[in-house]
mmCIF file with all atom_site columns, C-alpha atoms in Angstrom:
data_model
loop_
_atom_site.group_PDB
_atom_site.id
_atom_site.type_symbol
_atom_site.label_atom_id
_atom_site.label_alt_id
_atom_site.label_comp_id
_atom_site.label_asym_id
_atom_site.label_entity_id
_atom_site.label_seq_id
_atom_site.pdbx_PDB_ins_code
_atom_site.Cartn_x
_atom_site.Cartn_y
_atom_site.Cartn_z
_atom_site.occupancy
_atom_site.B_iso_or_equiv
_atom_site.pdbx_formal_charge
_atom_site.auth_seq_id
_atom_site.auth_comp_id
_atom_site.auth_asym_id
_atom_site.auth_atom_id
_atom_site.pdbx_PDB_model_num
ATOM 1   C CA . UNK A 1 1   ? 115.873 106.481 111.369 1.00 58.00 ? 1   UNK A CA 1
ATOM 2   C CA . UNK A 1 2   ? 113.888 109.712 111.370 1.00 65.00 ? 2   UNK A CA 1
ATOM 3   C CA . UNK A 1 3   ? 110.168 109.549 110.620 1.00 83.00 ? 3   UNK A CA 1
ATOM 4   C CA . UNK A 1 4   ? 108.855 111.862 107.940 1.00 90.00 ? 4   UNK A CA 1
ATOM 5   C CA . UNK A 1 5   ? 105.453 113.490 107.540 1.00 92.00 ? 5   UNK A CA 1
ATOM 6   C CA . UNK A 1 6   ? 104.193 114.944 104.281 1.00 95.00 ? 6   UNK A CA 1
ATOM 7   C CA . UNK A 1 7   ? 100.772 115.741 102.789 1.00 96.00 ? 7   UNK A CA 1
ATOM 8   C CA . UNK A 1 8   ? 98.897  112.797 101.339 1.00 95.00 ? 8   UNK A CA 1
ATOM 9   C CA . UNK A 1 9   ? 97.937  114.640 98.157  1.00 96.00 ? 9   UNK A CA 1
ATOM 10  C CA . UNK A 1 10  ? 98.242  117.945 96.306  1.00 97.00 ? 10  UNK A CA 1
ATOM 11  C CA . UNK A 1 11  ? 96.659  119.382 93.211  1.00 97.00 ? 11  UNK A CA 1
ATOM 12  C CA . UNK A 1 12  ? 98.197  121.870 90.826  1.00 97.00 ? 12  UNK A CA 1
ATOM 13  C CA . UNK A 1 13  ? 97.837  123.245 87.312  1.00 97.00 ? 13  UNK A CA 1
ATOM 14  C CA . UNK A 1 14  ? 100.286 123.207 84.465  1.00 97.00 ? 14  UNK A CA 1
ATOM 15  C CA . UNK A 1 15  ? 102.842 125.992 84.608  1.00 96.00 ? 15  UNK A CA 1
ATOM 16  C CA . UNK A 1 16  ? 102.544 126.548 88.350  1.00 97.00 ? 16  UNK A CA 1
ATOM 17  C CA . UNK A 1 17  ? 105.290 126.127 90.894  1.00 97.00 ? 17  UNK A CA 1
ATOM 18  C CA . UNK A 1 18  ? 104.625 123.321 93.357  1.00 98.00 ? 18  UNK A CA 1
ATOM 19  C CA . UNK A 1 19  ? 106.100 123.176 96.831  1.00 98.00 ? 19  UNK A CA 1
ATOM 20  C CA . UNK A 1 20  ? 105.857 119.979 98.869  1.00 97.00 ? 20  UNK A CA 1
ATOM 21  C CA . UNK A 1 21  ? 106.917 120.258 102.490 1.00 96.00 ? 21  UNK A CA 1
ATOM 22  C CA . UNK A 1 22  ? 108.145 117.366 104.588 1.00 95.00 ? 22  UNK A CA 1
ATOM 23  C CA . UNK A 1 23  ? 108.555 117.343 108.372 1.00 94.00 ? 23  UNK A CA 1
ATOM 24  C CA . UNK A 1 24  ? 111.364 115.357 109.970 1.00 91.00 ? 24  UNK A CA 1
ATOM 25  C CA . UNK A 1 25  ? 111.630 116.563 113.546 1.00 91.00 ? 25  UNK A CA 1
ATOM 26  C CA . UNK A 1 26  ? 113.954 113.771 114.672 1.00 88.00 ? 26  UNK A CA 1
ATOM 27  C CA . UNK A 1 27  ? 116.539 114.138 111.927 1.00 89.00 ? 27  UNK A CA 1
ATOM 28  C CA . UNK A 1 28  ? 120.017 113.109 113.050 1.00 86.00 ? 28  UNK A CA 1
ATOM 29  C CA . UNK A 1 29  ? 123.196 115.094 112.554 1.00 86.00 ? 29  UNK A CA 1
ATOM 30  C CA . UNK A 1 30  ? 124.526 112.832 109.809 1.00 82.00 ? 30  UNK A CA 1
ATOM 31  C CA . UNK A 1 31  ? 121.200 112.387 107.978 1.00 85.00 ? 31  UNK A CA 1
ATOM 32  C CA . UNK A 1 32  ? 120.724 113.596 104.442 1.00 88.00 ? 32  UNK A CA 1
ATOM 33  C CA . UNK A 1 33  ? 117.314 114.518 103.020 1.00 91.00 ? 33  UNK A CA 1
ATOM 34  C CA . UNK A 1 34  ? 116.415 112.809 99.783  1.00 91.00 ? 34  UNK A CA 1
ATOM 35  C CA . UNK A 1 35  ? 113.385 112.984 97.520  1.00 94.00 ? 35  UNK A CA 1
ATOM 36  C CA . UNK A 1 36  ? 112.215 110.282 95.149  1.00 95.00 ? 36  UNK A CA 1
ATOM 37  C CA . UNK A 1 37  ? 109.558 110.400 92.445  1.00 97.00 ? 37  UNK A CA 1
ATOM 38  C CA . UNK A 1 38  ? 107.409 107.437 91.428  1.00 96.00 ? 38  UNK A CA 1
ATOM 39  C CA . UNK A 1 39  ? 105.229 107.176 88.333  1.00 95.00 ? 39  UNK A CA 1
ATOM 40  C CA . UNK A 1 40  ? 102.548 104.484 88.089  1.00 90.00 ? 40  UNK A CA 1
ATOM 41  C CA . UNK A 1 41  ? 103.926 101.066 87.179  1.00 88.00 ? 41  UNK A CA 1
ATOM 42  C CA . UNK A 1 42  ? 107.522 102.201 87.713  1.00 93.00 ? 42  UNK A CA 1
ATOM 43  C CA . UNK A 1 43  ? 110.023 102.035 90.526  1.00 94.00 ? 43  UNK A CA 1
ATOM 44  C CA . UNK A 1 44  ? 110.919 105.201 92.445  1.00 95.00 ? 44  UNK A CA 1
ATOM 45  C CA . UNK A 1 45  ? 113.486 107.507 90.887  1.00 95.00 ? 45  UNK A CA 1
ATOM 46  C CA . UNK A 1 46  ? 115.924 109.797 92.700  1.00 92.00 ? 46  UNK A CA 1
ATOM 47  C CA . UNK A 1 47  ? 115.166 113.498 92.273  1.00 94.00 ? 47  UNK A CA 1
ATOM 48  C CA . UNK A 1 48  ? 117.362 115.494 94.624  1.00 94.00 ? 48  UNK A CA 1
ATOM 49  C CA . UNK A 1 49  ? 119.318 115.310 97.856  1.00 92.00 ? 49  UNK A CA 1
ATOM 50  C CA . UNK A 1 50  ? 120.555 117.873 100.334 1.00 92.00 ? 50  UNK A CA 1
ATOM 51  C CA . UNK A 1 51  ? 122.003 118.345 103.775 1.00 92.00 ? 51  UNK A CA 1
ATOM 52  C CA . UNK A 1 52  ? 121.359 122.017 104.506 1.00 90.00 ? 52  UNK A CA 1
ATOM 53  C CA . UNK A 1 53  ? 120.423 125.359 102.883 1.00 89.00 ? 53  UNK A CA 1
ATOM 54  C CA . UNK A 1 54  ? 119.447 125.046 99.228  1.00 95.00 ? 54  UNK A CA 1
ATOM 55  C CA . UNK A 1 55  ? 120.210 122.573 96.493  1.00 94.00 ? 55  UNK A CA 1
ATOM 56  C CA . UNK A 1 56  ? 119.151 122.971 92.881  1.00 95.00 ? 56  UNK A CA 1
ATOM 57  C CA . UNK A 1 57  ? 119.411 120.661 89.917  1.00 94.00 ? 57  UNK A CA 1
ATOM 58  C CA . UNK A 1 58  ? 117.873 120.535 86.479  1.00 93.00 ? 58  UNK A CA 1
ATOM 59  C CA . UNK A 1 59  ? 114.490 119.305 87.713  1.00 93.00 ? 59  UNK A CA 1
ATOM 60  C CA . UNK A 1 60  ? 113.929 120.643 91.241  1.00 96.00 ? 60  UNK A CA 1
ATOM 61  C CA . UNK A 1 61  ? 115.121 122.695 94.176  1.00 97.00 ? 61  UNK A CA 1
ATOM 62  C CA . UNK A 1 62  ? 115.354 121.587 97.771  1.00 97.00 ? 62  UNK A CA 1
ATOM 63  C CA . UNK A 1 63  ? 115.125 124.110 100.585 1.00 97.00 ? 63  UNK A CA 1
ATOM 64  C CA . UNK A 1 64  ? 116.298 123.122 104.055 1.00 96.00 ? 64  UNK A CA 1
ATOM 65  C CA . UNK A 1 65  ? 116.069 125.577 106.966 1.00 96.00 ? 65  UNK A CA 1
ATOM 66  C CA . UNK A 1 66  ? 118.837 125.919 109.501 1.00 95.00 ? 66  UNK A CA 1
ATOM 67  C CA . UNK A 1 67  ? 117.208 123.603 112.059 1.00 95.00 ? 67  UNK A CA 1
ATOM 68  C CA . UNK A 1 68  ? 116.755 120.915 109.363 1.00 94.00 ? 68  UNK A CA 1
ATOM 69  C CA . UNK A 1 69  ? 113.477 119.768 110.922 1.00 94.00 ? 69  UNK A CA 1
ATOM 70  C CA . UNK A 1 70  ? 111.670 120.214 107.631 1.00 95.00 ? 70  UNK A CA 1
ATOM 71  C CA . UNK A 1 71  ? 112.426 120.484 103.950 1.00 96.00 ? 71  UNK A CA 1
ATOM 72  C CA . UNK A 1 72  ? 110.581 121.718 100.889 1.00 97.00 ? 72  UNK A CA 1
ATOM 73  C CA . UNK A 1 73  ? 110.778 120.239 97.434  1.00 97.00 ? 73  UNK A CA 1
ATOM 74  C CA . UNK A 1 74  ? 110.075 122.860 94.792  1.00 98.00 ? 74  UNK A CA 1
ATOM 75  C CA . UNK A 1 75  ? 109.063 121.904 91.270  1.00 97.00 ? 75  UNK A CA 1
ATOM 76  C CA . UNK A 1 76  ? 109.108 124.908 88.928  1.00 94.00 ? 76  UNK A CA 1
ATOM 77  C CA . UNK A 1 77  ? 106.470 125.208 86.219  1.00 93.00 ? 77  UNK A CA 1
ATOM 78  C CA . UNK A 1 78  ? 104.998 121.717 86.509  1.00 96.00 ? 78  UNK A CA 1
ATOM 79  C CA . UNK A 1 79  ? 103.591 119.869 83.529  1.00 96.00 ? 79  UNK A CA 1
ATOM 80  C CA . UNK A 1 80  ? 101.137 117.000 83.251  1.00 96.00 ? 80  UNK A CA 1
ATOM 81  C CA . UNK A 1 81  ? 104.088 114.608 83.216  1.00 95.00 ? 81  UNK A CA 1
ATOM 82  C CA . UNK A 1 82  ? 104.997 115.636 86.764  1.00 96.00 ? 82  UNK A CA 1
ATOM 83  C CA . UNK A 1 83  ? 101.903 113.833 88.037  1.00 97.00 ? 83  UNK A CA 1
ATOM 84  C CA . UNK A 1 84  ? 103.421 111.250 90.365  1.00 97.00 ? 84  UNK A CA 1
ATOM 85  C CA . UNK A 1 85  ? 103.969 110.308 93.986  1.00 97.00 ? 85  UNK A CA 1
ATOM 86  C CA . UNK A 1 86  ? 106.808 112.133 95.732  1.00 98.00 ? 86  UNK A CA 1
ATOM 87  C CA . UNK A 1 87  ? 108.592 110.593 98.708  1.00 95.00 ? 87  UNK A CA 1
ATOM 88  C CA . UNK A 1 88  ? 110.684 112.393 101.293 1.00 93.00 ? 88  UNK A CA 1
ATOM 89  C CA . UNK A 1 89  ? 113.284 110.279 103.069 1.00 89.00 ? 89  UNK A CA 1
ATOM 90  C CA . UNK A 1 90  ? 116.000 110.937 105.594 1.00 87.00 ? 90  UNK A CA 1
ATOM 91  C CA . UNK A 1 91  ? 119.052 108.800 106.193 1.00 81.00 ? 91  UNK A CA 1
ATOM 92  C CA . UNK A 1 92  ? 122.770 109.045 106.542 1.00 66.00 ? 92  UNK A CA 1
ATOM 93  C CA . UNK A 1 93  ? 124.528 105.862 105.662 1.00 63.00 ? 93  UNK A CA 1
ATOM 94  C CA . UNK A 1 94  ? 125.858 105.282 102.193 1.00 61.00 ? 94  UNK A CA 1
ATOM 95  C CA . UNK A 1 95  ? 124.382 101.983 101.061 1.00 58.00 ? 95  UNK A CA 1
ATOM 96  C CA . UNK A 1 96  ? 122.029 101.986 104.017 1.00 63.00 ? 96  UNK A CA 1
ATOM 97  C CA . UNK A 1 97  ? 118.319 101.527 104.518 1.00 71.00 ? 97  UNK A CA 1
ATOM 98  C CA . UNK A 1 98  ? 115.666 103.754 102.959 1.00 76.00 ? 98  UNK A CA 1
ATOM 99  C CA . UNK A 1 99  ? 112.340 104.016 104.767 1.00 80.00 ? 99  UNK A CA 1
ATOM 100 C CA . UNK A 1 100 ? 109.537 105.247 102.561 1.00 84.00 ? 100 UNK A CA 1
ATOM 101 C CA . UNK A 1 101 ? 106.451 106.888 104.023 1.00 83.00 ? 101 UNK A CA 1
ATOM 102 C CA . UNK A 1 102 ? 103.160 107.137 102.214 1.00 85.00 ? 102 UNK A CA 1
ATOM 103 C CA . UNK A 1 103 ? 104.368 109.920 99.956  1.00 94.00 ? 103 UNK A CA 1
ATOM 104 C CA . UNK A 1 104 ? 102.553 112.871 98.417  1.00 97.00 ? 104 UNK A CA 1
ATOM 105 C CA . UNK A 1 105 ? 100.401 112.181 95.397  1.00 97.00 ? 105 UNK A CA 1
ATOM 106 C CA . UNK A 1 106 ? 100.725 115.201 93.113  1.00 97.00 ? 106 UNK A CA 1
ATOM 107 C CA . UNK A 1 107 ? 98.079  115.657 90.459  1.00 97.00 ? 107 UNK A CA 1
ATOM 108 C CA . UNK A 1 108 ? 98.785  118.231 87.752  1.00 97.00 ? 108 UNK A CA 1
ATOM 109 C CA . UNK A 1 109 ? 95.783  119.358 85.767  1.00 96.00 ? 109 UNK A CA 1
ATOM 110 C CA . UNK A 1 110 ? 95.660  121.146 82.410  1.00 95.00 ? 110 UNK A CA 1
ATOM 111 C CA . UNK B 2 1   ? 124.474 102.075 81.434  1.00 63.00 ? 1   UNK B CA 1
ATOM 112 C CA . UNK B 2 2   ? 121.778 99.401  81.696  1.00 82.00 ? 2   UNK B CA 1
ATOM 113 C CA . UNK B 2 3   ? 119.309 99.748  84.533  1.00 93.00 ? 3   UNK B CA 1
ATOM 114 C CA . UNK B 2 4   ? 118.062 97.236  87.068  1.00 96.00 ? 4   UNK B CA 1
ATOM 115 C CA . UNK B 2 5   ? 116.339 94.341  85.319  1.00 97.00 ? 5   UNK B CA 1
ATOM 116 C CA . UNK B 2 6   ? 113.474 92.363  86.812  1.00 97.00 ? 6   UNK B CA 1
ATOM 117 C CA . UNK B 2 7   ? 111.384 89.473  85.597  1.00 97.00 ? 7   UNK B CA 1
ATOM 118 C CA . UNK B 2 8   ? 108.663 88.596  85.205  1.00 97.00 ? 8   UNK B CA 1
ATOM 119 C CA . UNK B 2 9   ? 106.806 91.915  85.013  1.00 96.00 ? 9   UNK B CA 1
ATOM 120 C CA . UNK B 2 10  ? 103.494 90.345  85.962  1.00 97.00 ? 10  UNK B CA 1
ATOM 121 C CA . UNK B 2 11  ? 102.507 87.146  87.729  1.00 98.00 ? 11  UNK B CA 1
ATOM 122 C CA . UNK B 2 12  ? 99.131  85.756  88.724  1.00 98.00 ? 12  UNK B CA 1
ATOM 123 C CA . UNK B 2 13  ? 98.971  82.741  91.022  1.00 98.00 ? 13  UNK B CA 1
ATOM 124 C CA . UNK B 2 14  ? 96.516  81.106  93.374  1.00 97.00 ? 14  UNK B CA 1
ATOM 125 C CA . UNK B 2 15  ? 96.999  81.159  97.125  1.00 96.00 ? 15  UNK B CA 1
ATOM 126 C CA . UNK B 2 16  ? 99.261  78.450  98.503  1.00 97.00 ? 16  UNK B CA 1
ATOM 127 C CA . UNK B 2 17  ? 101.221 78.303  95.241  1.00 97.00 ? 17  UNK B CA 1
ATOM 128 C CA . UNK B 2 18  ? 104.885 79.252  94.983  1.00 97.00 ? 18  UNK B CA 1
ATOM 129 C CA . UNK B 2 19  ? 106.427 82.056  92.971  1.00 98.00 ? 19  UNK B CA 1
ATOM 130 C CA . UNK B 2 20  ? 109.905 83.397  92.288  1.00 98.00 ? 20  UNK B CA 1
ATOM 131 C CA . UNK B 2 21  ? 111.129 86.778  91.105  1.00 98.00 ? 21  UNK B CA 1
ATOM 132 C CA . UNK B 2 22  ? 114.473 87.543  89.546  1.00 97.00 ? 22  UNK B CA 1
ATOM 133 C CA . UNK B 2 23  ? 116.576 90.705  89.679  1.00 97.00 ? 23  UNK B CA 1
ATOM 134 C CA . UNK B 2 24  ? 119.790 91.702  87.942  1.00 96.00 ? 24  UNK B CA 1
ATOM 135 C CA . UNK B 2 25  ? 121.242 94.896  89.431  1.00 96.00 ? 25  UNK B CA 1
ATOM 136 C CA . UNK B 2 26  ? 123.323 97.533  87.707  1.00 94.00 ? 26  UNK B CA 1
ATOM 137 C CA . UNK B 2 27  ? 126.766 96.178  86.926  1.00 92.00 ? 27  UNK B CA 1
ATOM 138 C CA . UNK B 2 28  ? 129.199 96.774  89.747  1.00 90.00 ? 28  UNK B CA 1
ATOM 139 C CA . UNK B 2 29  ? 126.574 97.632  92.363  1.00 91.00 ? 29  UNK B CA 1
ATOM 140 C CA . UNK B 2 30  ? 127.442 95.754  95.505  1.00 90.00 ? 30  UNK B CA 1
ATOM 141 C CA . UNK B 2 31  ? 124.237 96.459  97.414  1.00 90.00 ? 31  UNK B CA 1
ATOM 142 C CA . UNK B 2 32  ? 120.892 94.996  96.359  1.00 93.00 ? 32  UNK B CA 1
ATOM 143 C CA . UNK B 2 33  ? 117.494 95.533  97.941  1.00 93.00 ? 33  UNK B CA 1
ATOM 144 C CA . UNK B 2 34  ? 114.094 93.885  97.628  1.00 97.00 ? 34  UNK B CA 1
ATOM 145 C CA . UNK B 2 35  ? 111.026 95.955  98.477  1.00 96.00 ? 35  UNK B CA 1
ATOM 146 C CA . UNK B 2 36  ? 107.341 95.128  98.700  1.00 97.00 ? 36  UNK B CA 1
ATOM 147 C CA . UNK B 2 37  ? 104.928 97.855  97.643  1.00 96.00 ? 37  UNK B CA 1
ATOM 148 C CA . UNK B 2 38  ? 101.268 97.340  98.424  1.00 95.00 ? 38  UNK B CA 1
ATOM 149 C CA . UNK B 2 39  ? 98.830  99.483  96.461  1.00 93.00 ? 39  UNK B CA 1
ATOM 150 C CA . UNK B 2 40  ? 98.605  102.988 97.910  1.00 90.00 ? 40  UNK B CA 1
ATOM 151 C CA . UNK B 2 41  ? 101.636 102.607 100.164 1.00 91.00 ? 41  UNK B CA 1
ATOM 152 C CA . UNK B 2 42  ? 105.307 103.400 99.935  1.00 91.00 ? 42  UNK B CA 1
ATOM 153 C CA . UNK B 2 43  ? 107.812 100.614 99.298  1.00 92.00 ? 43  UNK B CA 1
ATOM 154 C CA . UNK B 2 44  ? 108.758 98.527  102.333 1.00 93.00 ? 44  UNK B CA 1
ATOM 155 C CA . UNK B 2 45  ? 112.222 97.017  102.543 1.00 92.00 ? 45  UNK B CA 1
ATOM 156 C CA . UNK B 2 46  ? 112.186 93.226  102.753 1.00 96.00 ? 46  UNK B CA 1
ATOM 157 C CA . UNK B 2 47  ? 115.874 92.394  102.525 1.00 95.00 ? 47  UNK B CA 1
ATOM 158 C CA . UNK B 2 48  ? 119.207 94.053  101.811 1.00 92.00 ? 48  UNK B CA 1
ATOM 159 C CA . UNK B 2 49  ? 122.290 92.282  100.463 1.00 92.00 ? 49  UNK B CA 1
ATOM 160 C CA . UNK B 2 50  ? 125.866 93.501  100.499 1.00 89.00 ? 50  UNK B CA 1
ATOM 161 C CA . UNK B 2 51  ? 127.570 91.409  97.824  1.00 89.00 ? 51  UNK B CA 1
ATOM 162 C CA . UNK B 2 52  ? 126.253 87.912  98.678  1.00 87.00 ? 52  UNK B CA 1
ATOM 163 C CA . UNK B 2 53  ? 125.714 88.536  102.379 1.00 91.00 ? 53  UNK B CA 1
ATOM 164 C CA . UNK B 2 54  ? 122.496 89.611  104.090 1.00 93.00 ? 54  UNK B CA 1
ATOM 165 C CA . UNK B 2 55  ? 122.733 93.007  105.800 1.00 90.00 ? 55  UNK B CA 1
ATOM 166 C CA . UNK B 2 56  ? 119.110 93.425  106.891 1.00 90.00 ? 56  UNK B CA 1
ATOM 167 C CA . UNK B 2 57  ? 116.196 91.001  106.654 1.00 94.00 ? 57  UNK B CA 1
ATOM 168 C CA . UNK B 2 58  ? 114.306 92.180  109.705 1.00 92.00 ? 58  UNK B CA 1
ATOM 169 C CA . UNK B 2 59  ? 111.069 92.753  107.774 1.00 92.00 ? 59  UNK B CA 1
ATOM 170 C CA . UNK B 2 60  ? 111.199 89.608  105.664 1.00 96.00 ? 60  UNK B CA 1
ATOM 171 C CA . UNK B 2 61  ? 108.441 87.112  106.620 1.00 95.00 ? 61  UNK B CA 1
ATOM 172 C CA . UNK B 2 62  ? 110.857 84.247  106.866 1.00 95.00 ? 62  UNK B CA 1
ATOM 173 C CA . UNK B 2 63  ? 108.185 81.577  107.251 1.00 96.00 ? 63  UNK B CA 1
ATOM 174 C CA . UNK B 2 64  ? 107.225 82.055  103.609 1.00 97.00 ? 64  UNK B CA 1
ATOM 175 C CA . UNK B 2 65  ? 109.708 84.415  101.956 1.00 98.00 ? 65  UNK B CA 1
ATOM 176 C CA . UNK B 2 66  ? 113.290 83.628  101.053 1.00 97.00 ? 66  UNK B CA 1
ATOM 177 C CA . UNK B 2 67  ? 115.921 85.412  99.007  1.00 97.00 ? 67  UNK B CA 1
ATOM 178 C CA . UNK B 2 68  ? 119.382 84.645  97.791  1.00 96.00 ? 68  UNK B CA 1
ATOM 179 C CA . UNK B 2 69  ? 122.213 86.303  95.967  1.00 94.00 ? 69  UNK B CA 1
ATOM 180 C CA . UNK B 2 70  ? 124.633 83.441  95.622  1.00 83.00 ? 70  UNK B CA 1
ATOM 181 C CA . UNK B 2 71  ? 127.312 84.994  93.406  1.00 87.00 ? 71  UNK B CA 1
ATOM 182 C CA . UNK B 2 72  ? 126.884 88.548  94.599  1.00 85.00 ? 72  UNK B CA 1
ATOM 183 C CA . UNK B 2 73  ? 125.289 89.658  91.342  1.00 92.00 ? 73  UNK B CA 1
ATOM 184 C CA . UNK B 2 74  ? 121.709 88.684  90.489  1.00 95.00 ? 74  UNK B CA 1
ATOM 185 C CA . UNK B 2 75  ? 119.161 87.737  93.098  1.00 97.00 ? 75  UNK B CA 1
ATOM 186 C CA . UNK B 2 76  ? 115.996 85.682  93.483  1.00 97.00 ? 76  UNK B CA 1
ATOM 187 C CA . UNK B 2 77  ? 113.097 86.327  95.846  1.00 98.00 ? 77  UNK B CA 1
ATOM 188 C CA . UNK B 2 78  ? 110.738 83.423  96.509  1.00 98.00 ? 78  UNK B CA 1
ATOM 189 C CA . UNK B 2 79  ? 107.356 83.160  98.199  1.00 98.00 ? 79  UNK B CA 1
ATOM 190 C CA . UNK B 2 80  ? 106.179 79.728  99.317  1.00 97.00 ? 80  UNK B CA 1
ATOM 191 C CA . UNK B 2 81  ? 103.282 79.394  99.935  1.00 96.00 ? 81  UNK B CA 1
ATOM 192 C CA . UNK B 2 82  ? 101.684 82.631  98.786  1.00 97.00 ? 82  UNK B CA 1
ATOM 193 C CA . UNK B 2 83  ? 98.846  84.307  100.662 1.00 97.00 ? 83  UNK B CA 1
ATOM 194 C CA . UNK B 2 84  ? 96.263  86.770  99.413  1.00 97.00 ? 84  UNK B CA 1
ATOM 195 C CA . UNK B 2 85  ? 97.975  89.596  101.297 1.00 97.00 ? 85  UNK B CA 1
ATOM 196 C CA . UNK B 2 86  ? 101.175 89.036  99.294  1.00 97.00 ? 86  UNK B CA 1
ATOM 197 C CA . UNK B 2 87  ? 99.534  90.744  96.311  1.00 98.00 ? 87  UNK B CA 1
ATOM 198 C CA . UNK B 2 88  ? 101.829 93.685  95.671  1.00 97.00 ? 88  UNK B CA 1
ATOM 199 C CA . UNK B 2 89  ? 104.574 95.017  93.447  1.00 97.00 ? 89  UNK B CA 1
ATOM 200 C CA . UNK B 2 90  ? 107.993 93.630  94.280  1.00 98.00 ? 90  UNK B CA 1
ATOM 201 C CA . UNK B 2 91  ? 110.743 96.108  93.538  1.00 98.00 ? 91  UNK B CA 1
ATOM 202 C CA . UNK B 2 92  ? 114.442 95.451  93.278  1.00 97.00 ? 92  UNK B CA 1
ATOM 203 C CA . UNK B 2 93  ? 116.972 98.237  93.718  1.00 94.00 ? 93  UNK B CA 1
ATOM 204 C CA . UNK B 2 94  ? 120.728 98.518  93.748  1.00 93.00 ? 94  UNK B CA 1
ATOM 205 C CA . UNK B 2 95  ? 123.289 101.049 94.818  1.00 88.00 ? 95  UNK B CA 1
ATOM 206 C CA . UNK B 2 96  ? 126.986 101.629 94.631  1.00 82.00 ? 96  UNK B CA 1
ATOM 207 C CA . UNK B 2 97  ? 128.704 102.001 97.974  1.00 70.00 ? 97  UNK B CA 1
ATOM 208 C CA . UNK B 2 98  ? 131.519 104.102 96.655  1.00 60.00 ? 98  UNK B CA 1
ATOM 209 C CA . UNK B 2 99  ? 131.058 107.442 94.991  1.00 51.00 ? 99  UNK B CA 1
ATOM 210 C CA . UNK B 2 100 ? 127.878 108.998 93.729  1.00 57.00 ? 100 UNK B CA 1
ATOM 211 C CA . UNK B 2 101 ? 125.061 110.539 95.705  1.00 66.00 ? 101 UNK B CA 1
ATOM 212 C CA . UNK B 2 102 ? 124.623 109.340 99.249  1.00 68.00 ? 102 UNK B CA 1
ATOM 213 C CA . UNK B 2 103 ? 122.074 106.528 99.388  1.00 67.00 ? 103 UNK B CA 1
ATOM 214 C CA . UNK B 2 104 ? 120.858 106.933 95.797  1.00 83.00 ? 104 UNK B CA 1
ATOM 215 C CA . UNK B 2 105 ? 119.129 103.712 94.922  1.00 88.00 ? 105 UNK B CA 1
ATOM 216 C CA . UNK B 2 106 ? 118.301 102.678 91.372  1.00 92.00 ? 106 UNK B CA 1
ATOM 217 C CA . UNK B 2 107 ? 115.039 100.796 91.085  1.00 95.00 ? 107 UNK B CA 1
ATOM 218 C CA . UNK B 2 108 ? 113.852 98.268  88.570  1.00 96.00 ? 108 UNK B CA 1
ATOM 219 C CA . UNK B 2 109 ? 110.353 98.339  87.047  1.00 95.00 ? 109 UNK B CA 1
ATOM 220 C CA . UNK B 2 110 ? 109.010 95.821  89.547  1.00 97.00 ? 110 UNK B CA 1
ATOM 221 C CA . UNK B 2 111 ? 107.025 92.604  89.357  1.00 97.00 ? 111 UNK B CA 1
ATOM 222 C CA . UNK B 2 112 ? 103.304 92.923  89.952  1.00 97.00 ? 112 UNK B CA 1
ATOM 223 C CA . UNK B 2 113 ? 102.055 89.849  91.817  1.00 98.00 ? 113 UNK B CA 1
ATOM 224 C CA . UNK B 2 114 ? 98.368  89.012  92.090  1.00 98.00 ? 114 UNK B CA 1
ATOM 225 C CA . UNK B 2 115 ? 97.377  86.192  94.429  1.00 98.00 ? 115 UNK B CA 1
ATOM 226 C CA . UNK B 2 116 ? 93.859  84.840  93.851  1.00 97.00 ? 116 UNK B CA 1
#
């Protein structure tokens, strides 16, 4: 399974766009890129998943370049409630193993 | 749709005591996972079940940890005897093999264990 590297922490202010980049140089051909969000005292929650190019849903966008060795989670106009830890994971098998790294602790300030 | 249920939410024990955690996954989810999350770290997979069979328990400390999913639905994780370093949040997750987003796991709220 591919190892991921992402910043330990990031700070932002309400209303700003936040971009969190994750490196996954050893991503395999059949690996998907998935991001989870975790609030204190809660389990992680799925945010978005992609394989290549760009994916957008109601809460975030995921940008994946052609070589797929990195990905960027984009959170538009963050609010205080977006303060959480964000995990980038890569994997390919449905029902398979997820390996969480340390994640990026995002702090949104007023 | 009800989420993943876990109990208890909190548990405080002394070292060398035993403890058990319970998890009820989302109805119809064949795959169930137990994770250990130490403060400041990402969750670490302990064991994965497919129905009532073990798929992966390579990171389960088998000298003190055990888990079962006898009827392929709910599951129990046990620690006996507990050590100080077992203080962590124990998360249960489940996923549906068929359909849905690839590898999307649904997590419960976790059980926070403190070993004194």
